XYZ file of C-alpha atoms in Angstrom:
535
model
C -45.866 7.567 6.740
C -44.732 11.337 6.561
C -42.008 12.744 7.469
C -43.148 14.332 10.742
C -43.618 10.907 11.908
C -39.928 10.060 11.957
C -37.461 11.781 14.356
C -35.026 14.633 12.302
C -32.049 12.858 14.172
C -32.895 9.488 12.110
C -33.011 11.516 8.674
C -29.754 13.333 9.387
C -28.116 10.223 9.783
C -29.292 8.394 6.539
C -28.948 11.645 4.257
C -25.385 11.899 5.440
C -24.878 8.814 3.800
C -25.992 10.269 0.256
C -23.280 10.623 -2.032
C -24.246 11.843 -5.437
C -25.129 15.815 -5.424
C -28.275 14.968 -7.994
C -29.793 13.070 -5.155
C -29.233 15.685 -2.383
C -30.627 18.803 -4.792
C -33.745 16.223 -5.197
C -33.587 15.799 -1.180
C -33.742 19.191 -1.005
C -36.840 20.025 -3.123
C -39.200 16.956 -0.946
C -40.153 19.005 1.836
C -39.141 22.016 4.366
C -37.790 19.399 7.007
C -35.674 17.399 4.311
C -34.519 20.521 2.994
C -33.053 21.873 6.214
C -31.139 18.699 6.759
C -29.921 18.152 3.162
C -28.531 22.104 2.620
C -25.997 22.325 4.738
C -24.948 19.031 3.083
C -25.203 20.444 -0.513
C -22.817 23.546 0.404
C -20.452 21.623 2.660
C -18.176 21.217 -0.163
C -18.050 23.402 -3.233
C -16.414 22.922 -6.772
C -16.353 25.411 -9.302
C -15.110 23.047 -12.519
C -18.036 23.123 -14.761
C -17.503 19.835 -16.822
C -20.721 17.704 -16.680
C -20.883 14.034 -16.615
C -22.390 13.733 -19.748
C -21.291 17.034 -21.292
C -24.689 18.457 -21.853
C -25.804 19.820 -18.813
C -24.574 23.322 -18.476
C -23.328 24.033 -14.564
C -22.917 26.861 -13.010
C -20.038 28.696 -11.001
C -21.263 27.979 -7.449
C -20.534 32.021 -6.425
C -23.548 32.539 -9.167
C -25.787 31.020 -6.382
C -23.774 32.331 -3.443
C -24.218 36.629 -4.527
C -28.004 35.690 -5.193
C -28.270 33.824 -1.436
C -25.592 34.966 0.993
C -27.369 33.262 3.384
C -25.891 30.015 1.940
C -22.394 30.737 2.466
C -22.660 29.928 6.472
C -22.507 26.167 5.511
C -19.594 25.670 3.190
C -16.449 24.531 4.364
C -14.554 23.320 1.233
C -13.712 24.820 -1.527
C -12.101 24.144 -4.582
C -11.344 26.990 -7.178
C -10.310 25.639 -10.665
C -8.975 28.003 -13.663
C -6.553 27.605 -16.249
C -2.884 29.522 -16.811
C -4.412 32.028 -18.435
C -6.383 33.946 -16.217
C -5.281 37.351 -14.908
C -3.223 37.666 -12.054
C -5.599 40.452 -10.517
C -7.832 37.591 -10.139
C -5.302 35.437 -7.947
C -4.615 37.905 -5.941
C -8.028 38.994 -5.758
C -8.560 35.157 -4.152
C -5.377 35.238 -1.964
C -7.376 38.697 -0.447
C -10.504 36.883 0.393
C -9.044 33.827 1.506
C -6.381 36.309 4.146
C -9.676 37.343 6.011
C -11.183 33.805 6.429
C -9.789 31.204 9.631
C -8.270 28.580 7.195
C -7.363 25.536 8.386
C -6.046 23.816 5.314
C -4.410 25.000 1.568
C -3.812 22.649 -1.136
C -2.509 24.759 -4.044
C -1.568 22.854 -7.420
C -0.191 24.469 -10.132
C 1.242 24.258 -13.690
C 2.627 27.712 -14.192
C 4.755 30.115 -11.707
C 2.493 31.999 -9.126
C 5.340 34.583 -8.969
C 7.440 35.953 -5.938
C 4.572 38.145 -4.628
C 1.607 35.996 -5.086
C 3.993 33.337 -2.862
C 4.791 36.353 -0.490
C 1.229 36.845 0.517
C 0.614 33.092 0.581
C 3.640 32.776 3.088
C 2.217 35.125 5.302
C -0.951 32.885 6.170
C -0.656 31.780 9.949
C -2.139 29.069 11.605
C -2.621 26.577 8.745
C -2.879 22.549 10.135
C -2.306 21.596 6.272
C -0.811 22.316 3.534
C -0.236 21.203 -0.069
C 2.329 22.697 -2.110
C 2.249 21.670 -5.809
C 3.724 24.124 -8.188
C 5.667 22.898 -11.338
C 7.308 25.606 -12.775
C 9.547 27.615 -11.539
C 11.641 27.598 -8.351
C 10.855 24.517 -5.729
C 8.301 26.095 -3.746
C 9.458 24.503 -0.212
C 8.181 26.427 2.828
C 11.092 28.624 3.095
C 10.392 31.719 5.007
C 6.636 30.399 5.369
C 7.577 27.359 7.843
C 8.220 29.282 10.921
C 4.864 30.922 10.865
C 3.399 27.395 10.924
C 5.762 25.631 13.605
C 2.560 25.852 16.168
C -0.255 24.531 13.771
C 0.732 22.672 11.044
C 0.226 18.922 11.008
C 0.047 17.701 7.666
C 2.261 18.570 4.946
C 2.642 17.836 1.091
C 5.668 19.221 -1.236
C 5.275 18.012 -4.798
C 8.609 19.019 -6.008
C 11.741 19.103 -4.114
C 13.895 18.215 -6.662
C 17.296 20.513 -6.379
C 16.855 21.377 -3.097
C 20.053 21.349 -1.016
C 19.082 18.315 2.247
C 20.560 21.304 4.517
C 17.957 23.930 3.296
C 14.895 20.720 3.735
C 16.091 20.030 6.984
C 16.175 23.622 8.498
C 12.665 23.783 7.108
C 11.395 20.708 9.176
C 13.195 21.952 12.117
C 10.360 24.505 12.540
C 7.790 21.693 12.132
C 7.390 19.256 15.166
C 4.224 18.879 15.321
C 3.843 17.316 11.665
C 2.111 13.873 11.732
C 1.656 13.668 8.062
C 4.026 14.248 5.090
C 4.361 13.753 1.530
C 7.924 14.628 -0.258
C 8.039 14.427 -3.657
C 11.808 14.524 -5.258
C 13.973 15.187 -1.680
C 17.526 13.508 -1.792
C 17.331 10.056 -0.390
C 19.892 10.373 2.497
C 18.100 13.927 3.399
C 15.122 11.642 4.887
C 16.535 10.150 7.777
C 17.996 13.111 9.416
C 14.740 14.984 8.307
C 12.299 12.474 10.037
C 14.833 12.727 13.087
C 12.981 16.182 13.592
C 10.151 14.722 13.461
C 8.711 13.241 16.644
C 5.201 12.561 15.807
C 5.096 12.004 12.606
C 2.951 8.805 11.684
C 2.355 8.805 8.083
C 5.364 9.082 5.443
C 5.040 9.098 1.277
C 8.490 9.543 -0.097
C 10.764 8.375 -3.318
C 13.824 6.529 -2.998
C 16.112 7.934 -5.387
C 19.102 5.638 -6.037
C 21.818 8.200 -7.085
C 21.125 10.200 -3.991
C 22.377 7.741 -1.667
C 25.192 6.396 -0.601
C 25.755 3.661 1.767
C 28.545 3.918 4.490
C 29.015 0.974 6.982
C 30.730 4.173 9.634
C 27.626 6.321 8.961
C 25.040 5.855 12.361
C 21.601 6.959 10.846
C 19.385 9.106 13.315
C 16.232 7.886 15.308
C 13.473 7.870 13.251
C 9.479 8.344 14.361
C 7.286 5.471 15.016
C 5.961 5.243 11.750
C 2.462 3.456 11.341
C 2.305 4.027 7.617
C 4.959 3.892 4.886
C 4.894 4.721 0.717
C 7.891 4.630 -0.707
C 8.192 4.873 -4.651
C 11.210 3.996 -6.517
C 11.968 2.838 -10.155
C 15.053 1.262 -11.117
C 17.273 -0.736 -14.108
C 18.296 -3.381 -11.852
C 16.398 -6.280 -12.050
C 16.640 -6.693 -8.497
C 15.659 -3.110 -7.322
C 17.873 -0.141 -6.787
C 21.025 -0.155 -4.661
C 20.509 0.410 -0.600
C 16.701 0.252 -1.358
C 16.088 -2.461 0.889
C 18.658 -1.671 3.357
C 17.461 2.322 3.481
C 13.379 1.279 4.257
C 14.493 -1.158 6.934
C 16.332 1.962 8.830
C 13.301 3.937 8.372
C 11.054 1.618 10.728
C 13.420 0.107 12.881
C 10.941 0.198 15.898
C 9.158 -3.317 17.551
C 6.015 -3.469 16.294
C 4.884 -0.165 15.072
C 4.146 -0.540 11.457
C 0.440 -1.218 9.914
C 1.088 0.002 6.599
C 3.731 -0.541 4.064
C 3.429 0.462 0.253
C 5.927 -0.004 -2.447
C 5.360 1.386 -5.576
C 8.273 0.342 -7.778
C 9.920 -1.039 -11.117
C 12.758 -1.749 -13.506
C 13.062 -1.160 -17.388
C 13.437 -4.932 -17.343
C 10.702 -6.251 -15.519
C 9.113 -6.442 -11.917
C 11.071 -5.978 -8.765
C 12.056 -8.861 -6.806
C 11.606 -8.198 -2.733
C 14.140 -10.407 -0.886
C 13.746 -12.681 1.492
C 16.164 -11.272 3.934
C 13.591 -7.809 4.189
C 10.917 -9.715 4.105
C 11.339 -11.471 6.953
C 12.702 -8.509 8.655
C 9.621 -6.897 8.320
C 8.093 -9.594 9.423
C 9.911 -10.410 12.513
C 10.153 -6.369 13.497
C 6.541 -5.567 12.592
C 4.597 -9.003 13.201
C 1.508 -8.079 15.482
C 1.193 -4.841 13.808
C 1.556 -4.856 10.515
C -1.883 -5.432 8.210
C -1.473 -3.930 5.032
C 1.447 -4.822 2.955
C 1.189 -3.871 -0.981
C 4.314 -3.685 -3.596
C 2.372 -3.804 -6.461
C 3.935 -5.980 -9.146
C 6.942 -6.524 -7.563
C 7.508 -10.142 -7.119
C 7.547 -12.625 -3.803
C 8.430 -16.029 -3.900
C 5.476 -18.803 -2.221
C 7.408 -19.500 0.486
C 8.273 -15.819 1.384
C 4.344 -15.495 1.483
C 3.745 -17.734 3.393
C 5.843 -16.660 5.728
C 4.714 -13.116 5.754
C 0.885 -14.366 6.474
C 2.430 -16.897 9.156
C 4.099 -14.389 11.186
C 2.218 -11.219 10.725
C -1.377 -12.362 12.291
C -2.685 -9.354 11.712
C -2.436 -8.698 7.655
C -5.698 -8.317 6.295
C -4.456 -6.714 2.962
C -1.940 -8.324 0.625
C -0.671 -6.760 -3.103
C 2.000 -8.422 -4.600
C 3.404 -10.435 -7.513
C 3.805 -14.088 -7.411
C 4.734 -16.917 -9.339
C 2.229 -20.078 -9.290
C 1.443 -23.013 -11.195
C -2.099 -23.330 -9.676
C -4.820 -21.335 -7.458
C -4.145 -23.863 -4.855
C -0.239 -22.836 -3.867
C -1.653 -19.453 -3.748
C -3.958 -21.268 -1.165
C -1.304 -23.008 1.013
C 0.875 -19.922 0.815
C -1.889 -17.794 2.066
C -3.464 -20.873 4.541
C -2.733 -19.271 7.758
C -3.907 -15.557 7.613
C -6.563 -15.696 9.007
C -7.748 -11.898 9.004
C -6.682 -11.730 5.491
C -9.764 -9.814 3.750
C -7.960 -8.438 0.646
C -5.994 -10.185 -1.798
C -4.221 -9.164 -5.161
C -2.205 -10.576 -7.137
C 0.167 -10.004 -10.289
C 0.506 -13.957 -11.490
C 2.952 -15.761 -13.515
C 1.204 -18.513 -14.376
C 3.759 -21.239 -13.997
C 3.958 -24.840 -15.970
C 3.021 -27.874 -14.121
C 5.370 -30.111 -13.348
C 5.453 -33.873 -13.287
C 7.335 -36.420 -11.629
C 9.440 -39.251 -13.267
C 10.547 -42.571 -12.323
C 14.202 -42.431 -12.875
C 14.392 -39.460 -10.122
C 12.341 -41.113 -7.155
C 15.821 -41.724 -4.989
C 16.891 -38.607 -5.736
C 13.153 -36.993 -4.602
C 12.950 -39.383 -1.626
C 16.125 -38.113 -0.292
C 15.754 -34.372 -0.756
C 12.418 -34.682 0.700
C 14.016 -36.407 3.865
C 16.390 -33.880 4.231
C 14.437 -30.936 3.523
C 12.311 -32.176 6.629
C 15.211 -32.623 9.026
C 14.715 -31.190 12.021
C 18.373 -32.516 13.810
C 20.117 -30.873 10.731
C 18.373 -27.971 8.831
C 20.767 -27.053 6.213
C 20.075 -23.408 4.138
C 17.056 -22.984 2.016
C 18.909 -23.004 -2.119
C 18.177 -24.642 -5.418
C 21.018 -26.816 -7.004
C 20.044 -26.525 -9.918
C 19.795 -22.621 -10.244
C 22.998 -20.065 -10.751
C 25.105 -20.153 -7.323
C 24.387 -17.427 -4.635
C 25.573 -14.224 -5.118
C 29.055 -13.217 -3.282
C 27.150 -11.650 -0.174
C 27.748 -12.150 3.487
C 25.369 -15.173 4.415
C 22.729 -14.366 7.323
C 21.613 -16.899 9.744
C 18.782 -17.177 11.973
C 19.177 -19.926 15.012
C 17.676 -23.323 13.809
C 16.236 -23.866 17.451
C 14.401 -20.909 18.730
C 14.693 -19.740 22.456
C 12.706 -17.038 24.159
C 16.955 -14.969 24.300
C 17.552 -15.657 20.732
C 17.980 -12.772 18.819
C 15.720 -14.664 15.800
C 13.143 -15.683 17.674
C 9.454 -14.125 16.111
C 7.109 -13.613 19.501
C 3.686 -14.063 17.909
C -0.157 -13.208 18.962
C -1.414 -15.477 21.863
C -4.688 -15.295 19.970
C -2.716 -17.347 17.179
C -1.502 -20.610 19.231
C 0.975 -22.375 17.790
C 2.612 -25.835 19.129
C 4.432 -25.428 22.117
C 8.497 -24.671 21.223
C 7.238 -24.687 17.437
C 7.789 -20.687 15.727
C 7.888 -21.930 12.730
C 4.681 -22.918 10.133
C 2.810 -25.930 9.020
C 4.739 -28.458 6.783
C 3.565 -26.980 3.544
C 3.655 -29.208 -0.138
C 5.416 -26.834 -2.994
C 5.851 -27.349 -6.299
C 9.326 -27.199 -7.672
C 10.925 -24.800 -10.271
C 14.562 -25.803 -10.417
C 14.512 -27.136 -14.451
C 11.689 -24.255 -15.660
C 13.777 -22.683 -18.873
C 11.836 -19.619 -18.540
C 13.086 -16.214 -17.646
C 10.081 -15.736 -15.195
C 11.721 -18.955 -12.820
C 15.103 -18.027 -13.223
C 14.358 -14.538 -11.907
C 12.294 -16.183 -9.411
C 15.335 -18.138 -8.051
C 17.953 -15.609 -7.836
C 15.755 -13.232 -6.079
C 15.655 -16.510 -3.080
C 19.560 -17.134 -3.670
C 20.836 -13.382 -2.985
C 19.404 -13.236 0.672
C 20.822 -17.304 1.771
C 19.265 -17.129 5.259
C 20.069 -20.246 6.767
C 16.427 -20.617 7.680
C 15.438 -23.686 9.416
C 13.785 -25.265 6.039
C 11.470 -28.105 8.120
C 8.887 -25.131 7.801
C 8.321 -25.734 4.073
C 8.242 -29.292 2.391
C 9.278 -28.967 -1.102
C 8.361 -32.639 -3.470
C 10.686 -32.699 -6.228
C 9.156 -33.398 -9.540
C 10.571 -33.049 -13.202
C 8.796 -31.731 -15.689
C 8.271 -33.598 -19.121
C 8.389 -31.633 -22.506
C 4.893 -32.216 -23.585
C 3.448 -30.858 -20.064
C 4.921 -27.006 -20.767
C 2.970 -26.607 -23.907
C -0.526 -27.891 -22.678
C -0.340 -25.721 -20.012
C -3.365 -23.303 -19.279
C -1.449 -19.330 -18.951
C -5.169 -18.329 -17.249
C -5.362 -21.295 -14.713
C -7.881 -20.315 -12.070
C -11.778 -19.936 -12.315
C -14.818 -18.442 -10.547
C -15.082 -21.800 -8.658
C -11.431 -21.457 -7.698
C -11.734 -18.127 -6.651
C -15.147 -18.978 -4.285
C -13.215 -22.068 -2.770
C -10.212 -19.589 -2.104
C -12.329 -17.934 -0.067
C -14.762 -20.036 1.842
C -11.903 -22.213 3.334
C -12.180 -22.754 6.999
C -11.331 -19.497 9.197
C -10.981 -17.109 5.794
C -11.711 -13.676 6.702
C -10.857 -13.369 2.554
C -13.476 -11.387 0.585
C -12.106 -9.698 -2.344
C -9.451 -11.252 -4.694
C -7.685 -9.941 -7.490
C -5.647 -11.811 -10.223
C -4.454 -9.914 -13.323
C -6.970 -7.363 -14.608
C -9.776 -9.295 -12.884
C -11.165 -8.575 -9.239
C -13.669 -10.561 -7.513
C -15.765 -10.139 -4.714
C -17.586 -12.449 -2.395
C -20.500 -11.684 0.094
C -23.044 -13.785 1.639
C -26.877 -12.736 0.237
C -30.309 -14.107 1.015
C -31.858 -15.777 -1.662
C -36.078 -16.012 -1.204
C -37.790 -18.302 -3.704
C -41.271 -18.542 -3.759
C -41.386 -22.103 -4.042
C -38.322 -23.171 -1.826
C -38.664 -20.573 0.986
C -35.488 -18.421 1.753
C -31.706 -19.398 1.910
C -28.528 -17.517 2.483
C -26.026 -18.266 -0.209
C -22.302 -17.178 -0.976
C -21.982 -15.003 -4.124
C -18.986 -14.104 -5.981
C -19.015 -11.010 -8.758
C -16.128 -10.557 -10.881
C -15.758 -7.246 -12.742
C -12.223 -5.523 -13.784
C -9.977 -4.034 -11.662
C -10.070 -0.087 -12.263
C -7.090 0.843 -10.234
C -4.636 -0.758 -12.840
């Protein structure tokens, strides 16, 4: 068949789905029809770094081509302009003339050394901008400052890589110029200069911040400002405590306070001594405040207790993405915990492989009645471990133990999630226990659950109490899941779950059809495992 014989509608749409350059340039060279499709696609985007792949193939600057064919210059749309300190300035502000005289709509500059005041003069003066990206690190903070009210009609989306030093009364006259902004990045701004900044904000959607713990102080007379409706939230932090930095927790809640608004949250956090540990009190505020919105939820390495994931897939019916740390004996508690997310598609996990435990005789009255009263319903008492350090000295929070629609604690959940009627809480679920592990991974575990003592109705969790023998800690496997493990994870019965990561290893499932010659053709569920290249 030639190519007149297919409609040019039907090749536009597949060659817009060509990704490598080397296969467009070959596009290009098939035919005359192909090559008026696939050129506009070629010069969309331009990039004048000149490193090959394989370091042997010598590119050239795309201008080379542009001076010889002028015609080509109609089609691009992107540019990126790469040089090195070095170069002379009469060539900057040869490219801040050329780019004054063109309608842009977006400027990402990133830079090592100082532009200087006058280079940053003429850049202030461009008008009409929807985004820009400010990333200069030398030098004064390059912040908008004289440049912002030129933009107050346009601009939408907004990145400032270094705002470290910057008075919060200079950043928030800046934003004051800025309503429309639906997008912003803020690299290095003063913690308590956020809330009254996003106050001036009205639209803004998408937020990608740091926390910075010595910037903020907590006040219980200070009433924080109305924030946006934010749909998507980064925050990244780094602390010494082992249990994050001070108002972290307390600070992120106040920045989505909203009913179900949220789809995105992303922590990106740690500690000189170890992983974070979220607690269950924000956890289950984000959970109750965000539950039928909120579908991706990723902290990275920082650590969630079984039950606290379980409840976060219980009551948020929407999560489909999932990136935490966890400690588990087994793959199967990472299956209960995870049991009733249904649209849960992507899964990864930091694991502390814990020890099995095993039960003994001479504590079966003592397991028979903590199991009784652990699934109480007349008398839920608070969810704690007596044989972990006593809770920390903090005002205890309480959530009623018998639901009404009124109740301030009561989760409303998806109708398209049916639960018993006058039940809001999950499933029974079997846990193993950790209350005699000697290992600093368990203890941490525990106090992280003891700081927040919610008196949470506990008849949602059933907890078996076993004790572990001496001999059982040493034969324990530290890697103790398998490709077989993984594959059962996710064909259980309504699993939306498709890609799973543990560790350094990420696997991924699909559903293929097989043909044999001899058997005829079958469809068959595959699972590939490969490392994780975003660690």
């Amino acid at each position: 068949m030639s190519t007149m014989d297919v409609p040019i509608e039907i090749f536009a749409h597949i060659i817009e789905l060509v990704i490598d350059r080397r296969d467009l340039c070959s596009i290009c060279l098939a035919s005359h029809t192909l090559n008026a499709i696939a050129t506009p696609l070629l010069y969309h985007t331009l990039d004048s770094r000149t490193i090959s792949r394989n370091h042997n193939t010598f590119l050239c600057h795309p201008s080379s081509t542009l001076l010889r064919k002028p015609h080509l210059a109609k089609h691009v749309r992107h540019v990126t302009e790469t040089d090195n300190d070095q170069s002379p300035s009469h060539a900057i502000h040869n490219i801040i003339t050329i780019l004054s005289s063109l309608p842009l709509r977006a400027l990402t500059i990133r830079t090592r050394a100082d532009l200087g005041q006058h280079v940053w003069k003429r850049i202030s003066d461009f008008k009409n901008l929807q985004s820009v990206a400010v990333w200069s690190m030398e030098g004064p903070p390059r912040v908008l400052q004289g440049w912002a009210e030129h933009l107050s009609h346009s601009l939408t989306h907004l990145e400032l890589g270094r705002c470290a030093g910057v008075p919060p009364s200079i950043l928030i006259s800046i934003f004051s110029h800025l309503p429309l902004l639906t997008s912003l990045l803020l690299k290095g701004a003063n913690s308590s200069s956020i809330p009254p900044i996003l106050a001036l904000l009205p639209n803004l959607v998408f937020l990608d911040t740091d926390f910075l713990p010595t910037s903020l102080s907590r006040s219980p007379f200070t009433v924080s400002p109305i924030p946006p409706r934010l749909t998507h939230l980064t925050i990244r932090t780094g602390s010494v405590d082992l249990l994050g930095p001070q108002n972290l927790w307390w600070w992120i809640s106040n920045l989505v306070p909203h009913k179900n608004t949220l789809h995105s949250f992303t922590l990106n956090a740690f500690t000189v001594q170890g992983a974070i540990h979220v607690p269950r009190g924000f956890l289950l505020d984000l959970a109750k405040t965000h539950s039928l919105t909120l579908s991706h939820f990723v902290v990275g390495v920082a650590q969630l207790a079984l039950p606290d994931l379980s409840a976060l897939c219980y009551h948020c019916t929407e999560i489909q993405t999932i990136g935490c740390g966890v400690a588990s004996p087994d793959v199967s508690s990472i299956a209960r915990a995870t049991a009733s997310a249904h649209n849960l598609r992507t899964l990864k996990l930091h694991v502390r492989w814990m020890p099995q435990v095993a039960s003994t005789p001479s504590h079966k009255d003592e397991e028979e009645e903590e199991e009784a009263s652990l699934t109480d319903d007349t008398n839920p008492a608070p969810f704690h471990d007596n044989h972990m350090h006593q809770p920390s000295p903090l005002p205890a929070l309480s959530l009623p133990s018998t639901p009404t629609a009124s109740s301030p604690g009561t989760l409303e959940l998806n109708s398209s999630h049916p639960r018993p009627s006058g039940d809001l809480h999950p499933p029974v679920l079997s846990w193993p226990r950790f209350d005699t592990l000697l290992s600093s991974d368990g203890l941490m575990l525990s106090n992280s659950l003891q700081r927040f003592n919610y008196n949470f109705p506990v008849n949602q969790f059933h907890f078996p109490v076993h004790r572990q023998s001496p001999a059982s800690t040493s034969s324990h496997d530290t890697d103790s899941h398998t490709l077989a493990d993984v594959r059962a994870l996710m064909l259980r019965p309504d699993s939306s779950l498709r890609t799973v990561g543990m560790g350094e290893e990420i696997y991924t499932g699909r559903w293929v059809l097989k043909t044999d010659a001899g058997q005829g053709s079958e469809i068959v569920f595959e699972v590939e495992r490969d490392l994780d290249h975003e660690r």
